[in-house]
């Protein structure tokens, strides 16, 4: 309804960001079929359906942006379902960029590293400390740092950028 409301109000859409995500840190043995299904549904299927619904409302020059993850690029132990869903976003993004490019519509993905969010607050302190040791800047990123890349990708500054995965890590 939010997409429909915006499209009606602005006579089409200039951009869209798909940013939903859940993670269940479990070994592959402990991951249930329901865990996998829920993760894929939230992280991948919802973005597919969002793009599909928004497609007829996209104006020439519009920008679709989907939030993937570094884990979708390199994997992570105890996160196979999450990694699969976020890797799916990357393939989806590249395919949509090819499909919609002839209409002058761009589609890109952002692959954040460790970003301090409600989702990462659930991790224990030892895990967070271990993770930040491997980060060159020795800190977690902020959601505003991901939002800044969304602003770039959604603006005319990126008018010739499509089908890309931008790391924010």
CSV table of N, CA and C in Angstrom, one decimal:
chain,number,residue,atom,x,y,z
A,1,UNK,N,0.8,-1.2,0.0
A,1,UNK,CA,0.0,0.0,0.0
A,1,UNK,C,0.9,1.3,0.0
A,2,UNK,N,2.1,1.2,0.6
A,2,UNK,CA,3.0,2.4,0.6
A,2,UNK,C,3.4,2.7,-0.8
A,3,UNK,N,3.8,1.6,-1.5
A,3,UNK,CA,4.2,1.8,-2.9
A,3,UNK,C,3.1,2.4,-3.8
A,4,UNK,N,1.9,1.9,-3.6
A,4,UNK,CA,0.8,2.4,-4.4
A,4,UNK,C,0.5,3.8,-4.0
A,5,UNK,N,0.5,4.2,-2.7
A,5,UNK,CA,0.2,5.5,-2.3
A,5,UNK,C,1.3,6.5,-2.8
A,6,UNK,N,2.6,6.1,-2.8
A,6,UNK,CA,3.6,7.0,-3.3
A,6,UNK,C,3.5,7.2,-4.8
A,7,UNK,N,3.2,6.1,-5.5
A,7,UNK,CA,3.1,6.2,-7.0
A,7,UNK,C,1.9,7.1,-7.3
A,8,UNK,N,0.8,7.0,-6.6
A,8,UNK,CA,-0.4,7.8,-6.9
A,8,UNK,C,0.0,9.3,-6.6
A,9,UNK,N,0.6,9.5,-5.4
A,9,UNK,CA,0.9,10.9,-5.0
A,9,UNK,C,1.9,11.6,-5.9
A,10,UNK,N,2.9,10.9,-6.4
A,10,UNK,CA,4.0,11.5,-7.2
A,10,UNK,C,3.9,11.1,-8.7
A,11,UNK,N,2.8,10.5,-9.1
A,11,UNK,CA,2.6,10.1,-10.5
A,11,UNK,C,3.7,9.2,-11.0
A,12,UNK,N,4.1,8.3,-10.2
A,12,UNK,CA,5.1,7.3,-10.5
A,12,UNK,C,6.1,7.3,-9.4
A,13,UNK,N,7.2,6.4,-9.6
A,13,UNK,CA,8.2,6.3,-8.6
A,13,UNK,C,9.6,6.6,-9.2
A,14,UNK,N,10.4,7.4,-8.4
A,14,UNK,CA,11.7,7.7,-8.8
A,14,UNK,C,12.7,6.7,-8.2
A,15,UNK,N,12.3,6.0,-7.2
A,15,UNK,CA,13.2,5.1,-6.6
A,15,UNK,C,12.6,4.2,-5.5
A,16,UNK,N,13.3,3.2,-5.1
A,16,UNK,CA,12.8,2.2,-4.2
A,16,UNK,C,14.0,1.6,-3.5
A,17,UNK,N,13.9,1.4,-2.2
A,17,UNK,CA,14.9,0.7,-1.4
A,17,UNK,C,14.3,-0.5,-0.7
A,18,UNK,N,14.8,-1.7,-1.0
A,18,UNK,CA,14.3,-2.9,-0.3
A,18,UNK,C,15.3,-3.2,0.7
A,19,UNK,N,14.9,-3.1,2.0
A,19,UNK,CA,15.9,-3.2,3.1
A,19,UNK,C,15.5,-4.2,4.2
A,20,UNK,N,14.5,-5.0,4.0
A,20,UNK,CA,14.1,-5.9,5.0
A,20,UNK,C,15.1,-7.0,5.2
A,21,UNK,N,15.3,-7.5,6.4
A,21,UNK,CA,16.2,-8.6,6.7
A,21,UNK,C,16.1,-9.2,8.0
A,22,UNK,N,16.2,-10.5,8.1
A,22,UNK,CA,16.3,-11.2,9.3
A,22,UNK,C,17.5,-12.2,9.2
A,23,UNK,N,18.0,-12.6,10.4
A,23,UNK,CA,19.1,-13.5,10.4
A,23,UNK,C,18.9,-14.5,11.6
A,24,UNK,N,19.1,-15.7,11.4
A,24,UNK,CA,19.0,-16.7,12.5
A,24,UNK,C,20.4,-17.4,12.5
A,25,UNK,N,21.2,-17.2,13.4
A,25,UNK,CA,22.5,-17.8,13.5
A,25,UNK,C,22.4,-19.2,14.0
A,26,UNK,N,22.4,-20.2,13.1
A,26,UNK,CA,22.3,-21.6,13.4
A,26,UNK,C,23.2,-22.4,12.5
A,27,UNK,N,23.7,-23.5,13.0
A,27,UNK,CA,24.4,-24.4,12.1
A,27,UNK,C,23.5,-24.9,11.1
A,28,UNK,N,24.0,-25.4,10.0
A,28,UNK,CA,23.2,-26.0,9.0
A,28,UNK,C,22.4,-27.2,9.5
A,29,UNK,N,22.9,-27.9,10.5
A,29,UNK,CA,22.2,-29.0,11.1
A,29,UNK,C,21.0,-28.5,11.9
A,30,UNK,N,21.2,-27.4,12.6
A,30,UNK,CA,20.1,-26.9,13.5
A,30,UNK,C,19.1,-26.0,12.7
A,31,UNK,N,19.4,-25.6,11.5
A,31,UNK,CA,18.5,-24.8,10.7
A,31,UNK,C,17.3,-25.7,10.2
A,32,UNK,N,16.1,-25.3,10.6
A,32,UNK,CA,15.0,-26.1,10.1
A,32,UNK,C,14.5,-25.6,8.8
A,33,UNK,N,13.7,-26.4,8.1
A,33,UNK,CA,13.1,-26.0,6.9
A,33,UNK,C,12.3,-24.7,7.0
A,34,UNK,N,11.6,-24.6,8.2
A,34,UNK,CA,10.9,-23.3,8.5
A,34,UNK,C,11.8,-22.1,8.6
A,35,UNK,N,12.9,-22.3,9.3
A,35,UNK,CA,13.9,-21.2,9.4
A,35,UNK,C,14.4,-20.8,8.0
A,36,UNK,N,14.7,-21.7,7.2
A,36,UNK,CA,15.1,-21.4,5.8
A,36,UNK,C,14.0,-20.7,5.0
A,37,UNK,N,12.8,-21.2,5.1
A,37,UNK,CA,11.7,-20.6,4.4
A,37,UNK,C,11.5,-19.2,4.8
A,38,UNK,N,11.5,-19.0,6.2
A,38,UNK,CA,11.2,-17.6,6.7
A,38,UNK,C,12.3,-16.7,6.3
A,39,UNK,N,13.6,-17.1,6.3
A,39,UNK,CA,14.7,-16.2,5.9
A,39,UNK,C,14.6,-15.9,4.4
A,40,UNK,N,14.4,-16.9,3.6
A,40,UNK,CA,14.2,-16.6,2.2
A,40,UNK,C,13.0,-15.7,1.9
A,41,UNK,N,11.9,-15.9,2.6
A,41,UNK,CA,10.7,-15.1,2.3
A,41,UNK,C,11.0,-13.6,2.7
A,42,UNK,N,11.6,-13.4,3.8
A,42,UNK,CA,11.8,-12.0,4.3
A,42,UNK,C,12.9,-11.3,3.4
A,43,UNK,N,14.0,-12.0,3.3
A,43,UNK,CA,15.2,-11.4,2.7
A,43,UNK,C,15.2,-11.4,1.2
A,44,UNK,N,14.6,-12.3,0.5
A,44,UNK,CA,14.6,-12.4,-0.9
A,44,UNK,C,13.3,-12.3,-1.6
A,45,UNK,N,12.3,-13.1,-1.2
A,45,UNK,CA,11.0,-13.1,-1.8
A,45,UNK,C,10.3,-11.8,-1.7
A,46,UNK,N,10.4,-11.2,-0.5
A,46,UNK,CA,9.7,-9.9,-0.3
A,46,UNK,C,10.3,-8.8,-1.2
A,47,UNK,N,11.6,-8.8,-1.4
A,47,UNK,CA,12.2,-7.8,-2.3
A,47,UNK,C,11.8,-8.1,-3.8
A,48,UNK,N,11.7,-9.3,-4.1
A,48,UNK,CA,11.2,-9.7,-5.5
A,48,UNK,C,9.8,-9.2,-5.7
A,49,UNK,N,8.9,-9.5,-4.7
A,49,UNK,CA,7.6,-9.0,-4.9
A,49,UNK,C,7.4,-7.5,-4.8
A,50,UNK,N,8.3,-6.8,-4.0
A,50,UNK,CA,8.3,-5.4,-4.0
A,50,UNK,C,8.6,-4.8,-5.4
A,51,UNK,N,9.7,-5.3,-6.0
A,51,UNK,CA,10.1,-4.8,-7.3
A,51,UNK,C,9.1,-5.1,-8.3
A,52,UNK,N,8.5,-6.3,-8.3
A,52,UNK,CA,7.5,-6.7,-9.2
A,52,UNK,C,6.3,-5.8,-9.1
A,53,UNK,N,5.8,-5.5,-7.9
A,53,UNK,CA,4.7,-4.6,-7.8
A,53,UNK,C,5.0,-3.2,-8.2
A,54,UNK,N,6.2,-2.7,-7.9
A,54,UNK,CA,6.6,-1.3,-8.2
A,54,UNK,C,6.9,-1.1,-9.7
A,55,UNK,N,7.3,-2.1,-10.4
A,55,UNK,CA,7.8,-2.0,-11.8
A,55,UNK,C,6.9,-1.2,-12.7
A,56,UNK,N,5.6,-1.3,-12.7
A,56,UNK,CA,4.8,-0.5,-13.7
A,56,UNK,C,4.8,1.0,-13.3
A,57,UNK,N,5.2,1.3,-12.1
A,57,UNK,CA,5.1,2.7,-11.6
A,57,UNK,C,6.5,3.4,-11.8
A,58,UNK,N,7.5,2.7,-12.1
A,58,UNK,CA,8.9,3.2,-12.2
A,58,UNK,C,9.0,4.2,-13.4
A,59,UNK,N,9.5,5.4,-13.1
A,59,UNK,CA,9.7,6.4,-14.1
A,59,UNK,C,11.1,6.2,-14.8
A,60,UNK,N,11.3,6.7,-15.9
A,60,UNK,CA,12.6,6.7,-16.6
A,60,UNK,C,13.6,7.3,-15.7
A,61,UNK,N,14.7,6.7,-15.4
A,61,UNK,CA,15.7,7.3,-14.5
A,61,UNK,C,15.6,6.8,-13.1
A,62,UNK,N,14.6,6.0,-12.8
A,62,UNK,CA,14.4,5.5,-11.5
A,62,UNK,C,15.5,4.6,-11.0
A,63,UNK,N,15.6,4.4,-9.7
A,63,UNK,CA,16.7,3.6,-9.1
A,63,UNK,C,16.1,2.6,-8.1
A,64,UNK,N,16.4,1.3,-8.4
A,64,UNK,CA,16.0,0.3,-7.4
A,64,UNK,C,17.3,0.0,-6.6
A,65,UNK,N,17.2,-0.1,-5.3
A,65,UNK,CA,18.3,-0.4,-4.5
A,65,UNK,C,17.9,-1.5,-3.5
A,66,UNK,N,18.7,-2.6,-3.4
A,66,UNK,CA,18.4,-3.7,-2.5
A,66,UNK,C,19.6,-3.9,-1.6
A,67,UNK,N,19.2,-4.2,-0.3
A,67,UNK,CA,20.3,-4.4,0.7
A,67,UNK,C,20.6,-5.9,0.7
A,68,UNK,N,21.8,-6.2,0.4
A,68,UNK,CA,22.3,-7.6,0.5
A,68,UNK,C,23.2,-7.6,1.8
A,69,UNK,N,24.3,-8.2,1.7
A,69,UNK,CA,25.2,-8.3,2.8
A,69,UNK,C,26.6,-8.9,2.4
A,70,UNK,N,27.6,-8.5,3.1
A,70,UNK,CA,28.9,-9.1,2.9
A,70,UNK,C,28.8,-10.6,3.0
A,71,UNK,N,27.9,-11.1,3.9
A,71,UNK,CA,27.8,-12.5,4.1
A,71,UNK,C,27.2,-13.2,2.8
A,72,UNK,N,26.5,-12.5,2.0
A,72,UNK,CA,26.0,-13.0,0.7
A,72,UNK,C,27.1,-13.1,-0.3
A,73,UNK,N,28.2,-12.4,-0.1
A,73,UNK,CA,29.4,-12.5,-0.9
A,73,UNK,C,30.4,-13.5,-0.5
A,74,UNK,N,30.6,-13.7,0.8
A,74,UNK,CA,31.7,-14.5,1.3
A,74,UNK,C,31.3,-15.6,2.2
A,75,UNK,N,30.0,-15.6,2.6
A,75,UNK,CA,29.5,-16.6,3.6
A,75,UNK,C,29.9,-16.3,5.0
A,76,UNK,N,29.4,-17.1,5.9
A,76,UNK,CA,29.7,-17.0,7.3
A,76,UNK,C,29.2,-18.3,8.0
A,77,UNK,N,30.0,-18.7,9.0
A,77,UNK,CA,29.6,-19.9,9.7
A,77,UNK,C,28.3,-19.6,10.5
A,78,UNK,N,27.5,-20.6,10.6
A,78,UNK,CA,26.2,-20.5,11.3
A,78,UNK,C,25.2,-19.6,10.6
A,79,UNK,N,25.4,-19.3,9.3
A,79,UNK,CA,24.5,-18.4,8.6
A,79,UNK,C,24.2,-18.8,7.2
A,80,UNK,N,24.1,-20.1,7.0
A,80,UNK,CA,23.9,-20.6,5.6
A,80,UNK,C,22.6,-20.1,5.0
A,81,UNK,N,21.5,-20.1,5.7
A,81,UNK,CA,20.2,-19.6,5.2
A,81,UNK,C,20.3,-18.1,4.8
A,82,UNK,N,20.9,-17.4,5.7
A,82,UNK,CA,21.0,-15.9,5.5
A,82,UNK,C,21.9,-15.6,4.3
A,83,UNK,N,23.1,-16.3,4.3
A,83,UNK,CA,24.0,-16.2,3.1
A,83,UNK,C,23.3,-16.5,1.8
A,84,UNK,N,22.6,-17.5,1.8
A,84,UNK,CA,21.9,-17.9,0.5
A,84,UNK,C,20.9,-16.8,0.1
A,85,UNK,N,20.1,-16.3,1.1
A,85,UNK,CA,19.1,-15.3,0.8
A,85,UNK,C,19.8,-14.0,0.3
A,86,UNK,N,20.9,-13.6,0.9
A,86,UNK,CA,21.5,-12.4,0.5
A,86,UNK,C,22.3,-12.5,-0.8
A,87,UNK,N,22.8,-13.7,-1.0
A,87,UNK,CA,23.5,-14.0,-2.4
A,87,UNK,C,22.4,-14.0,-3.4
A,88,UNK,N,21.2,-14.4,-3.1
A,88,UNK,CA,20.1,-14.3,-4.0
A,88,UNK,C,19.7,-12.9,-4.4
A,89,UNK,N,19.8,-12.0,-3.5
A,89,UNK,CA,19.6,-10.6,-3.8
A,89,UNK,C,20.6,-10.1,-4.8
A,90,UNK,N,21.8,-10.5,-4.7
A,90,UNK,CA,22.8,-10.1,-5.7
A,90,UNK,C,22.5,-10.6,-7.1
A,91,UNK,N,22.2,-11.8,-7.3
A,91,UNK,CA,21.8,-12.4,-8.6
A,91,UNK,C,20.5,-11.7,-9.1
A,92,UNK,N,19.6,-11.5,-8.2
A,92,UNK,CA,18.3,-10.8,-8.5
A,92,UNK,C,18.6,-9.4,-9.0
A,93,UNK,N,19.4,-8.7,-8.3
A,93,UNK,CA,19.8,-7.3,-8.7
A,93,UNK,C,20.4,-7.2,-10.1
A,94,UNK,N,21.4,-8.1,-10.3
A,94,UNK,CA,22.0,-8.1,-11.6
A,94,UNK,C,21.1,-8.4,-12.8
A,95,UNK,N,20.2,-9.3,-12.5
A,95,UNK,CA,19.2,-9.7,-13.6
A,95,UNK,C,18.2,-8.6,-13.8
A,96,UNK,N,17.7,-7.9,-12.7
A,96,UNK,CA,16.8,-6.8,-12.9
A,96,UNK,C,17.4,-5.6,-13.6
A,97,UNK,N,18.7,-5.4,-13.3
A,97,UNK,CA,19.4,-4.3,-14.0
A,97,UNK,C,19.4,-4.6,-15.5
A,98,UNK,N,19.7,-5.8,-15.9
A,98,UNK,CA,19.7,-6.1,-17.3
A,98,UNK,C,18.3,-6.0,-17.9
A,99,UNK,N,17.3,-6.4,-17.2
A,99,UNK,CA,15.9,-6.4,-17.7
A,99,UNK,C,15.4,-5.0,-17.8
A,100,UNK,N,15.6,-4.1,-16.9
A,100,UNK,CA,15.0,-2.8,-16.9
A,100,UNK,C,15.9,-1.7,-17.4
A,101,UNK,N,17.2,-2.0,-17.7
A,101,UNK,CA,18.1,-1.0,-18.2
A,101,UNK,C,17.6,-0.3,-19.5
A,102,UNK,N,16.9,-1.0,-20.4
A,102,UNK,CA,16.4,-0.4,-21.6
A,102,UNK,C,15.4,0.6,-21.4
A,103,UNK,N,14.8,0.6,-20.2
A,103,UNK,CA,13.8,1.6,-19.8
A,103,UNK,C,14.5,2.8,-19.0
A,104,UNK,N,15.8,2.7,-18.9
A,104,UNK,CA,16.6,3.7,-18.2
A,104,UNK,C,16.3,3.6,-16.7
A,105,UNK,N,16.1,2.4,-16.2
A,105,UNK,CA,15.9,2.2,-14.8
A,105,UNK,C,17.1,1.4,-14.3
A,106,UNK,N,17.7,1.9,-13.2
A,106,UNK,CA,18.9,1.3,-12.6
A,106,UNK,C,18.5,0.4,-11.5
A,107,UNK,N,19.3,-0.7,-11.2
A,107,UNK,CA,19.1,-1.5,-10.1
A,107,UNK,C,20.5,-1.9,-9.6
A,108,UNK,N,20.7,-1.6,-8.3
A,108,UNK,CA,22.0,-1.9,-7.6
A,108,UNK,C,21.7,-2.5,-6.2
A,109,UNK,N,22.7,-3.1,-5.7
A,109,UNK,CA,22.7,-3.7,-4.4
A,109,UNK,C,23.8,-3.1,-3.5
A,110,UNK,N,23.5,-3.0,-2.2
A,110,UNK,CA,24.5,-2.6,-1.3
A,110,UNK,C,24.8,-3.8,-0.4
A,111,UNK,N,26.0,-4.1,-0.2
A,111,UNK,CA,26.4,-5.2,0.7
A,111,UNK,C,27.2,-4.7,1.9
A,112,UNK,N,26.4,-4.4,3.0
A,112,UNK,CA,27.0,-3.9,4.2
A,112,UNK,C,27.8,-5.0,4.9
A,113,UNK,N,28.8,-4.5,5.6
A,113,UNK,CA,29.5,-5.4,6.5
A,113,UNK,C,28.8,-5.3,7.8
A,114,UNK,N,29.5,-5.3,8.9
A,114,UNK,CA,28.9,-5.3,10.2
A,114,UNK,C,28.4,-3.9,10.5
A,115,UNK,N,27.1,-3.8,10.6
A,115,UNK,CA,26.4,-2.5,10.8
A,115,UNK,C,25.7,-2.6,12.1
A,116,UNK,N,25.9,-1.6,13.0
A,116,UNK,CA,25.2,-1.7,14.3
A,116,UNK,C,23.8,-1.3,14.2
A,117,UNK,N,22.9,-2.4,14.3
A,117,UNK,CA,21.5,-2.2,14.2
A,117,UNK,C,20.8,-3.0,15.3
A,118,UNK,N,19.5,-3.0,15.3
A,118,UNK,CA,18.7,-3.8,16.2
A,118,UNK,C,19.0,-5.3,16.0
A,119,UNK,N,19.2,-5.7,14.8
A,119,UNK,CA,19.5,-7.1,14.5
A,119,UNK,C,20.9,-7.5,15.1
A,120,UNK,N,21.9,-6.6,15.0
A,120,UNK,CA,23.2,-7.0,15.6
A,120,UNK,C,23.3,-6.8,17.1
A,121,UNK,N,22.3,-6.1,17.6
A,121,UNK,CA,22.3,-5.9,19.1
A,121,UNK,C,22.0,-7.2,19.8
A,122,UNK,N,21.4,-8.2,19.1
A,122,UNK,CA,21.1,-9.5,19.6
A,122,UNK,C,22.3,-10.4,19.8
A,123,UNK,N,23.5,-10.0,19.1
A,123,UNK,CA,24.7,-10.8,19.2
A,123,UNK,C,25.3,-10.6,20.6
A,124,UNK,N,26.1,-11.6,21.1
A,124,UNK,CA,26.7,-11.4,22.4
A,124,UNK,C,28.0,-10.5,22.2
A,125,UNK,N,28.4,-9.9,23.3
A,125,UNK,CA,29.6,-9.0,23.2
A,125,UNK,C,30.8,-9.6,22.7
A,126,UNK,N,31.1,-10.8,23.0
A,126,UNK,CA,32.3,-11.5,22.6
A,126,UNK,C,32.3,-11.6,21.0
A,127,UNK,N,31.1,-12.0,20.5
A,127,UNK,CA,31.0,-12.1,19.0
A,127,UNK,C,31.2,-10.8,18.3
A,128,UNK,N,30.7,-9.7,18.9
A,128,UNK,CA,30.8,-8.4,18.3
A,128,UNK,C,32.3,-7.9,18.4
A,129,UNK,N,32.9,-8.2,19.5
A,129,UNK,CA,34.4,-7.8,19.7
A,129,UNK,C,35.2,-8.6,18.7
A,130,UNK,N,35.0,-9.9,18.5
A,130,UNK,CA,35.7,-10.7,17.6
A,130,UNK,C,35.5,-10.2,16.1
A,131,UNK,N,34.3,-9.8,15.8
A,131,UNK,CA,34.0,-9.4,14.5
A,131,UNK,C,34.7,-8.1,14.2
A,132,UNK,N,34.7,-7.1,15.1
A,132,UNK,CA,35.3,-5.8,14.9
A,132,UNK,C,36.8,-5.9,14.8
A,133,UNK,N,37.4,-6.9,15.3
A,133,UNK,CA,38.9,-7.1,15.2
A,133,UNK,C,39.3,-7.2,13.7
A,134,UNK,N,38.4,-7.9,12.9
A,134,UNK,CA,38.7,-8.1,11.5
A,134,UNK,C,38.3,-6.9,10.6
A,135,UNK,N,37.7,-5.9,11.2
A,135,UNK,CA,37.3,-4.7,10.4
A,135,UNK,C,38.5,-3.7,10.3
A,136,UNK,N,38.9,-3.3,9.2
A,136,UNK,CA,40.0,-2.3,9.1
A,136,UNK,C,39.8,-1.1,10.0
A,137,UNK,N,38.6,-0.6,10.1
A,137,UNK,CA,38.4,0.6,10.8
A,137,UNK,C,38.1,0.3,12.3
A,138,UNK,N,38.1,-0.9,12.7
A,138,UNK,CA,38.0,-1.4,14.1
A,138,UNK,C,36.7,-0.9,14.8
A,139,UNK,N,35.7,-0.8,14.0
A,139,UNK,CA,34.4,-0.5,14.5
A,139,UNK,C,33.3,-1.0,13.6
A,140,UNK,N,32.1,-1.1,14.2
A,140,UNK,CA,30.9,-1.4,13.3
A,140,UNK,C,30.5,-0.1,12.6
A,141,UNK,N,29.9,-0.4,11.5
A,141,UNK,CA,29.3,0.8,10.7
A,141,UNK,C,28.0,1.2,11.3
A,142,UNK,N,27.6,2.4,10.8
A,142,UNK,CA,26.3,3.0,11.2
A,142,UNK,C,25.3,2.9,10.1
A,143,UNK,N,24.0,2.8,10.4
A,143,UNK,CA,23.0,2.7,9.4
A,143,UNK,C,23.1,4.0,8.5
A,144,UNK,N,23.4,5.1,9.0
A,144,UNK,CA,23.5,6.3,8.2
A,144,UNK,C,24.6,6.2,7.1
A,145,UNK,N,25.6,5.4,7.4
A,145,UNK,CA,26.7,5.2,6.4
A,145,UNK,C,26.1,4.4,5.2
A,146,UNK,N,25.2,3.5,5.5
A,146,UNK,CA,24.6,2.7,4.4
A,146,UNK,C,23.6,3.6,3.7
A,147,UNK,N,22.9,4.4,4.4
A,147,UNK,CA,21.9,5.4,3.9
A,147,UNK,C,22.6,6.4,2.9
A,148,UNK,N,23.8,6.8,3.2
A,148,UNK,CA,24.5,7.7,2.4
A,148,UNK,C,24.8,7.1,1.0
A,149,UNK,N,25.1,5.8,1.0
A,149,UNK,CA,25.3,5.1,-0.3
A,149,UNK,C,23.9,5.0,-1.1
A,150,UNK,N,22.8,4.8,-0.3
A,150,UNK,CA,21.5,4.8,-0.9
A,150,UNK,C,21.2,6.1,-1.6
A,151,UNK,N,21.6,7.2,-0.9
A,151,UNK,CA,21.4,8.5,-1.5
A,151,UNK,C,22.2,8.7,-2.8
A,152,UNK,N,23.4,8.2,-2.8
A,152,UNK,CA,24.2,8.3,-4.0
A,152,UNK,C,23.5,7.5,-5.2
A,153,UNK,N,23.2,6.2,-4.9
A,153,UNK,CA,22.6,5.3,-5.9
A,153,UNK,C,21.2,5.8,-6.3
A,154,UNK,N,20.5,6.5,-5.5
A,154,UNK,CA,19.2,7.0,-5.8
A,154,UNK,C,19.3,8.4,-6.5
A,155,UNK,N,20.4,9.0,-6.6
A,155,UNK,CA,20.6,10.3,-7.2
A,155,UNK,C,21.1,10.2,-8.7
A,156,UNK,N,21.1,11.3,-9.4
A,156,UNK,CA,21.6,11.4,-10.7
A,156,UNK,C,23.1,11.3,-10.7
A,157,UNK,N,23.8,11.3,-9.6
A,157,UNK,CA,25.2,11.1,-9.5
A,157,UNK,C,25.6,9.7,-10.0
A,158,UNK,N,24.7,8.8,-9.9
A,158,UNK,CA,24.9,7.4,-10.3
A,158,UNK,C,24.1,7.0,-11.5
A,159,UNK,N,23.9,8.0,-12.4
A,159,UNK,CA,23.0,7.7,-13.6
A,159,UNK,C,23.5,6.7,-14.5
A,160,UNK,N,24.8,6.3,-14.4
A,160,UNK,CA,25.4,5.2,-15.3
A,160,UNK,C,25.9,4.0,-14.5
A,161,UNK,N,25.3,3.9,-13.3
A,161,UNK,CA,25.7,2.8,-12.4
A,161,UNK,C,24.5,1.8,-12.3
A,162,UNK,N,24.7,0.6,-12.8
A,162,UNK,CA,23.6,-0.3,-12.7
A,162,UNK,C,24.2,-1.8,-12.6
A,163,UNK,N,23.5,-2.6,-11.9
A,163,UNK,CA,23.9,-4.0,-11.8
A,163,UNK,C,25.1,-4.2,-10.9
A,164,UNK,N,25.4,-3.3,-10.0
A,164,UNK,CA,26.5,-3.3,-9.2
A,164,UNK,C,26.2,-3.7,-7.8
A,165,UNK,N,27.2,-4.2,-7.1
A,165,UNK,CA,27.1,-4.5,-5.6
A,165,UNK,C,28.2,-3.6,-5.0
A,166,UNK,N,27.7,-2.6,-4.2
A,166,UNK,CA,28.6,-1.7,-3.5
A,166,UNK,C,28.8,-2.2,-2.1
A,167,UNK,N,30.0,-2.4,-1.7
A,167,UNK,CA,30.4,-2.8,-0.4
A,167,UNK,C,30.4,-1.6,0.5
A,168,UNK,N,29.8,-1.7,1.7
A,168,UNK,CA,29.9,-0.7,2.7
A,168,UNK,C,30.4,-1.4,3.9
A,169,UNK,N,31.7,-1.5,4.0
A,169,UNK,CA,32.4,-2.3,5.0
A,169,UNK,C,33.7,-1.7,5.5
